[in-house]
GROMACS .gro file of C-alpha atoms in nm:
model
  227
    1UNK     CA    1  -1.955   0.946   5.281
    2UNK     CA    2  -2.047   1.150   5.611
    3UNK     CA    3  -1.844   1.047   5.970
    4UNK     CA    4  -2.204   0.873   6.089
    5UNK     CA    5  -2.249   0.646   5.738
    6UNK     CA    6  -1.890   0.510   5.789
    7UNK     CA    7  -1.904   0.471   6.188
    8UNK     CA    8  -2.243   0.274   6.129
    9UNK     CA    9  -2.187   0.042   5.834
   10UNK     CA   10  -1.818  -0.056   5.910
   11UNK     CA   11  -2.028  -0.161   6.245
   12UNK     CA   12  -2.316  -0.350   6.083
   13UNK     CA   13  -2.030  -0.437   5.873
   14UNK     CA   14  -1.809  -0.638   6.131
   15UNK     CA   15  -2.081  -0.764   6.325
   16UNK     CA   16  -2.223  -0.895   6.006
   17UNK     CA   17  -1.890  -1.086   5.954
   18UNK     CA   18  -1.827  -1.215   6.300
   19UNK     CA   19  -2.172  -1.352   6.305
   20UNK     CA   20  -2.141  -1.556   5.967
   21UNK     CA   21  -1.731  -1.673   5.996
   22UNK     CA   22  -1.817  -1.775   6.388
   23UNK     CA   23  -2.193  -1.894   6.363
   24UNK     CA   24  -2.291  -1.941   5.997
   25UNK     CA   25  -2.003  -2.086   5.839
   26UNK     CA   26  -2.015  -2.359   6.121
   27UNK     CA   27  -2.359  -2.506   6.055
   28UNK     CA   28  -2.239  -2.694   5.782
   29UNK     CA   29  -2.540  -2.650   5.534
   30UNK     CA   30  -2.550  -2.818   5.174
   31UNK     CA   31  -2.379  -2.588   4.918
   32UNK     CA   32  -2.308  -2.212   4.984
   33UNK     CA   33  -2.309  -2.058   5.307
   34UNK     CA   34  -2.593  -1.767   5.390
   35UNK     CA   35  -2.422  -1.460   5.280
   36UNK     CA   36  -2.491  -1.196   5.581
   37UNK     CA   37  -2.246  -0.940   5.509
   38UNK     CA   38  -2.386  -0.923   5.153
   39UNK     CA   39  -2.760  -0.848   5.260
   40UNK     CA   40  -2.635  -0.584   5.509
   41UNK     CA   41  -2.448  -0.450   5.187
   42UNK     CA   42  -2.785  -0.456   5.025
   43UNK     CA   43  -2.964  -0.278   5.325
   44UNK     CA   44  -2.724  -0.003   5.335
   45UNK     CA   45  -2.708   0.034   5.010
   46UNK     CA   46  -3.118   0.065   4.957
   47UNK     CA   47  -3.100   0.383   5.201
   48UNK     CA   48  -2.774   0.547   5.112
   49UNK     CA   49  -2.781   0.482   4.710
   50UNK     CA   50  -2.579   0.331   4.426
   51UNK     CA   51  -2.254   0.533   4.551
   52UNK     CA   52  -2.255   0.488   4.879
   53UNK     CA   53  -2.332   0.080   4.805
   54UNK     CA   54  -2.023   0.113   4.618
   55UNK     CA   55  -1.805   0.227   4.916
   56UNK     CA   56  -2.006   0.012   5.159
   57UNK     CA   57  -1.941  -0.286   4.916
   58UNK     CA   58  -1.594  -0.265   4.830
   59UNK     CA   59  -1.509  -0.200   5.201
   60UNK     CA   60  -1.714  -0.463   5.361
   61UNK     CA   61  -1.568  -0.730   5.048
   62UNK     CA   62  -1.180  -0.596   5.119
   63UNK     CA   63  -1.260  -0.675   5.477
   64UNK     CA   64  -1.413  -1.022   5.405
   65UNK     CA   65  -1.115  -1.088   5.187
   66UNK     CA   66  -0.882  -1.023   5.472
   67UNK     CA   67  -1.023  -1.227   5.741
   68UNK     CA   68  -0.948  -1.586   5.868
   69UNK     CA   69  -1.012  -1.808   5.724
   70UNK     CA   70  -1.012  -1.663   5.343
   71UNK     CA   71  -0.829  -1.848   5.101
   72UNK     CA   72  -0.855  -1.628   4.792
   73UNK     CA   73  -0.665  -1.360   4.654
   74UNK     CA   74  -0.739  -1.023   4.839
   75UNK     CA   75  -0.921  -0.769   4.656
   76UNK     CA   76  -1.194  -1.070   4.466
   77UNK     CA   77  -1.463  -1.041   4.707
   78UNK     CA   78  -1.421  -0.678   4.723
   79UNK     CA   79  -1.485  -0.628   4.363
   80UNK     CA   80  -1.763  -0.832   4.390
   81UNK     CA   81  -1.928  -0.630   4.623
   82UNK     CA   82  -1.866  -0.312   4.462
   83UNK     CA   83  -2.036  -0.412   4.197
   84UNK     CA   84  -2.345  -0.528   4.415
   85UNK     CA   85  -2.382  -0.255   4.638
   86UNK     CA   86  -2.357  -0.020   4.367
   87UNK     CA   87  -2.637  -0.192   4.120
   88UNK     CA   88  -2.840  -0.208   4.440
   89UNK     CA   89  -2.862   0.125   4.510
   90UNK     CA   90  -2.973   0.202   4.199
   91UNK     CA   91  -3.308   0.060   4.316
   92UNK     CA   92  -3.320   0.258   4.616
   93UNK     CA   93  -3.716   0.316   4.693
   94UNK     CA   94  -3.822   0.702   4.635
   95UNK     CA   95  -3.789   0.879   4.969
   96UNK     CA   96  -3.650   0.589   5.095
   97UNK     CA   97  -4.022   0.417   5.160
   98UNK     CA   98  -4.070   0.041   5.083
   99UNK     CA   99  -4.438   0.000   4.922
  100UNK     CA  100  -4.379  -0.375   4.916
  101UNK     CA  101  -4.176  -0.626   4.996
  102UNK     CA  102  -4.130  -0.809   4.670
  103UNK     CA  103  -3.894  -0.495   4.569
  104UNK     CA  104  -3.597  -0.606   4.801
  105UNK     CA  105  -3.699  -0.952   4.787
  106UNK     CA  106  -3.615  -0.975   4.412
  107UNK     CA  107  -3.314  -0.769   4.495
  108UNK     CA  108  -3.143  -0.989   4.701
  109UNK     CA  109  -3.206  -1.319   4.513
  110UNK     CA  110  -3.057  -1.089   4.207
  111UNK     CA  111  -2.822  -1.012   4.462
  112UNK     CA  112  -2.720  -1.381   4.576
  113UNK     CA  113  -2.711  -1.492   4.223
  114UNK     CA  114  -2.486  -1.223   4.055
  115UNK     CA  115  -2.249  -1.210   4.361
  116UNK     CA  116  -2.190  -1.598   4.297
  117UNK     CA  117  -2.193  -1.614   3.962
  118UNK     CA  118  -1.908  -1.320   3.936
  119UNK     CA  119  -1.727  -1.495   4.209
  120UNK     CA  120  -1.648  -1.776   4.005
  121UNK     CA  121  -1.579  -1.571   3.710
  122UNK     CA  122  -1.313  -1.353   3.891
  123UNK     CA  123  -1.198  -1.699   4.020
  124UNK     CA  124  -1.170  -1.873   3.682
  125UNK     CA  125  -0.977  -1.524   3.505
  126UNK     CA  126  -0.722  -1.639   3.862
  127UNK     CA  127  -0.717  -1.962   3.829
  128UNK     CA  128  -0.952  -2.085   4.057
  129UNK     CA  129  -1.162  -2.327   3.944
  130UNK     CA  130  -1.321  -2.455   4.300
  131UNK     CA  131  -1.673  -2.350   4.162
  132UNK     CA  132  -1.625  -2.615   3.943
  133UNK     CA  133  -1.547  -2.918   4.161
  134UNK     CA  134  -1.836  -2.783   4.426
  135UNK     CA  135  -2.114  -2.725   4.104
  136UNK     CA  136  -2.209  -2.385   4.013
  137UNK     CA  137  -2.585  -2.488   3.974
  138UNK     CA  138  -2.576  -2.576   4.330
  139UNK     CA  139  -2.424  -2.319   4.464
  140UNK     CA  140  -2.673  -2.038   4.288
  141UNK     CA  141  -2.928  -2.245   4.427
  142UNK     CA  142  -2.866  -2.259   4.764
  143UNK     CA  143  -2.693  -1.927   4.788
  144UNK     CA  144  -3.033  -1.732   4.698
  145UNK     CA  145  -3.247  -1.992   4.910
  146UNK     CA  146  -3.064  -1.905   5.215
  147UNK     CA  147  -3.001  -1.562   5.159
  148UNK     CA  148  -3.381  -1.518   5.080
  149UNK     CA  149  -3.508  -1.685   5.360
  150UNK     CA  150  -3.221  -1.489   5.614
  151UNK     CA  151  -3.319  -1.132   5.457
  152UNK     CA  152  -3.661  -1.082   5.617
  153UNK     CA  153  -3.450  -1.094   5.970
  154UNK     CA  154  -3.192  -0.875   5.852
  155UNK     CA  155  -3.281  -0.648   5.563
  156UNK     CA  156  -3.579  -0.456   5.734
  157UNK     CA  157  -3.349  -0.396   6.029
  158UNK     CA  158  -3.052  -0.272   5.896
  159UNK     CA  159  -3.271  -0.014   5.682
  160UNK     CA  160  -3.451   0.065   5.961
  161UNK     CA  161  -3.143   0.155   6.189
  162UNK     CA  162  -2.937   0.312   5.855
  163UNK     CA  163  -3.242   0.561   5.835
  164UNK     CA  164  -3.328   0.630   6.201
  165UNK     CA  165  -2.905   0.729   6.163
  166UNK     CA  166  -2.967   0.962   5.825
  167UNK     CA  167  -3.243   1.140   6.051
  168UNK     CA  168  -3.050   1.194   6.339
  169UNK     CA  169  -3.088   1.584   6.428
  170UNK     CA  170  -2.736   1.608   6.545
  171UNK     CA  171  -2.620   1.481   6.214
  172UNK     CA  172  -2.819   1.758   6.039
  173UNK     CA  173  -2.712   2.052   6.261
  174UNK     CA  174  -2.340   1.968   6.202
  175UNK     CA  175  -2.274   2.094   5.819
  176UNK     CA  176  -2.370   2.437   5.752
  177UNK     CA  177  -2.644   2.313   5.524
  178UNK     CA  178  -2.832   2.131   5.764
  179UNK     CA  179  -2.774   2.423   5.964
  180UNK     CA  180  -2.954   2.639   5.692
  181UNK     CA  181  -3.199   2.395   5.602
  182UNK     CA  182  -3.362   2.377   5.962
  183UNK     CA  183  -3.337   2.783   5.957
  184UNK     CA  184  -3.518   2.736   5.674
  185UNK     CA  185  -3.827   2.542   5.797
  186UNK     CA  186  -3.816   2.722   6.089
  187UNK     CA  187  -3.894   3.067   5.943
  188UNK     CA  188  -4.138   2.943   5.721
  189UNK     CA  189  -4.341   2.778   6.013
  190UNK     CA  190  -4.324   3.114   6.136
  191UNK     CA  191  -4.396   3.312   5.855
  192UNK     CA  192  -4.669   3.042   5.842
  193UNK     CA  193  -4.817   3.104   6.189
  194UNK     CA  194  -4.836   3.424   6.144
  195UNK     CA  195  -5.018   3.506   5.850
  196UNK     CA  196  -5.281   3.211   6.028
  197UNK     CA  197  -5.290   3.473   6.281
  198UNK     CA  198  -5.355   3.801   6.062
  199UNK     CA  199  -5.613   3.612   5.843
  200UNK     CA  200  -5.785   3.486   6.196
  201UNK     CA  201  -5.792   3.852   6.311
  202UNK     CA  202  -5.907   3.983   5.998
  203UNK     CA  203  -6.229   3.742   5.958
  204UNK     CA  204  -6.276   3.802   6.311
  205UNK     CA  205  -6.302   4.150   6.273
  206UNK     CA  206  -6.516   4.147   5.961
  207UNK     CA  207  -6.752   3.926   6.180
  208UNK     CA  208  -6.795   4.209   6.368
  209UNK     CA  209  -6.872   4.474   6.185
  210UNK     CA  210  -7.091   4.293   6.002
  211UNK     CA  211  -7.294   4.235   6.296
  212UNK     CA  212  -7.220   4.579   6.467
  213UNK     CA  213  -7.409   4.694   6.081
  214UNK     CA  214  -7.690   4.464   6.152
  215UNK     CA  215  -7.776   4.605   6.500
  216UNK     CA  216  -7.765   4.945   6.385
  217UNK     CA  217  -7.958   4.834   6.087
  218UNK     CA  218  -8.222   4.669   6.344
  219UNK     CA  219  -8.231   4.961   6.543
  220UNK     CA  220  -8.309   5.226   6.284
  221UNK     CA  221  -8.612   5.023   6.175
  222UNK     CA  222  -8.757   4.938   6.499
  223UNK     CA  223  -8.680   5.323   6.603
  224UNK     CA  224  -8.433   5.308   6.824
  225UNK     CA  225  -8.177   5.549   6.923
  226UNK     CA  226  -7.864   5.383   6.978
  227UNK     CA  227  -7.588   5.570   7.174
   0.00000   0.00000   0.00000
């Protein structure tokens, strides 16, 4: 991943987690708790693709598995994530465009419910059978209520900012691509310009010869002698 992907999502990243261990995690809802580091793994992962989800996902997950106050082995949520980010940025909108909403919509109740679901699987293979006790039915429930009804806040915005990042012009001039990319446009806008130019100058000159020919034309039939 480039210096300005990692810099911004392990940002989004821990901001995402401060928010929901200080804030969300306190509010004491029925069932699951709304998941907002997973939809800003799901917003970073609709701009920067299935790979990049991957890396986003396992990092932010290893992360959430290391913070107070997790109680699970470390390296379960991270897989989880993984997995997440990268099947969500397999449905990464062409160009990176949104023609709807109902796209990311579906993916983060998709989202909500596979992330629990292989939560508790990892956690039964470990011995954890907490899912169990609490009622996995529940759980899916709730988990893709809240995270549906917390992504229009959150989604939008964290695509918005991930993109306004991937079009940053001093993140394009740094690699020598970039670098020959904007050489690129540039030429042809000149190359462009100019041929604008010589086809301009050439109908404007054939405008006037035609009517220089139709003066002279005039004048020989009314009989007079041009100069």
């Amino acid at each position: 991943m480039r210096i300005n992907r990692v810099i911004l999502s392990s940002t989004l990243i821990v901001v995402a987690l401060v928010v929901q261990v200080s804030v969300l995690a306190r509010l004491q809802l029925p069932g699951a708790v709304p998941d907002l580091v997973l939809l800003t793994v799901l917003g970073l992962a609709l701009v920067y693709g299935h790979l990049g989800g991957a890396f986003v996902g396992f990092g932010a997950g290893l992360l959430c598995d290391l913070a107070p106050p997790a109680d699970h082995a470390a390296g379960r949520y991270a897989l989880v994530l993984c997995l997440v980010g990268y099947a969500a940025g397999l449905a990464k909108p062409d160009h990176g465009r949104l023609r709807s909403a109902t796209g990311p919509m579906v993916v983060v109740v998709c989202a909500a419910i596979g992330s629990t679901l292989l939560y508790a699987g990892v956690g039964a293979l470990v011995g954890d059978t907490a899912a169990r006790h609490v009622g996995l039915v529940n759980l899916l429930f709730t988990a893709a209520v809240y995270d549906l009804l917390l992504a229009p806040f959150t989604v939008p915005l964290i695509m918005a900012v991930a993109r306004r990042a991937e079009n940053d012009p001093l993140a394009e001039t740094s690699g020598g691509g970039g670098s020959a990319k904007n050489g690129t446009s540039i030429a042809s806008g000149w190359l462009s310009g100019g041929t604008g130019l010589r086809i301009g100058n050439q109908k404007g000159g054939l405008r006037v010869k035609a009517a220089r020919n139709r003066a002279a034309r005039a004048g020989r039939i009314k009989g007079v002698k041009r100069l």
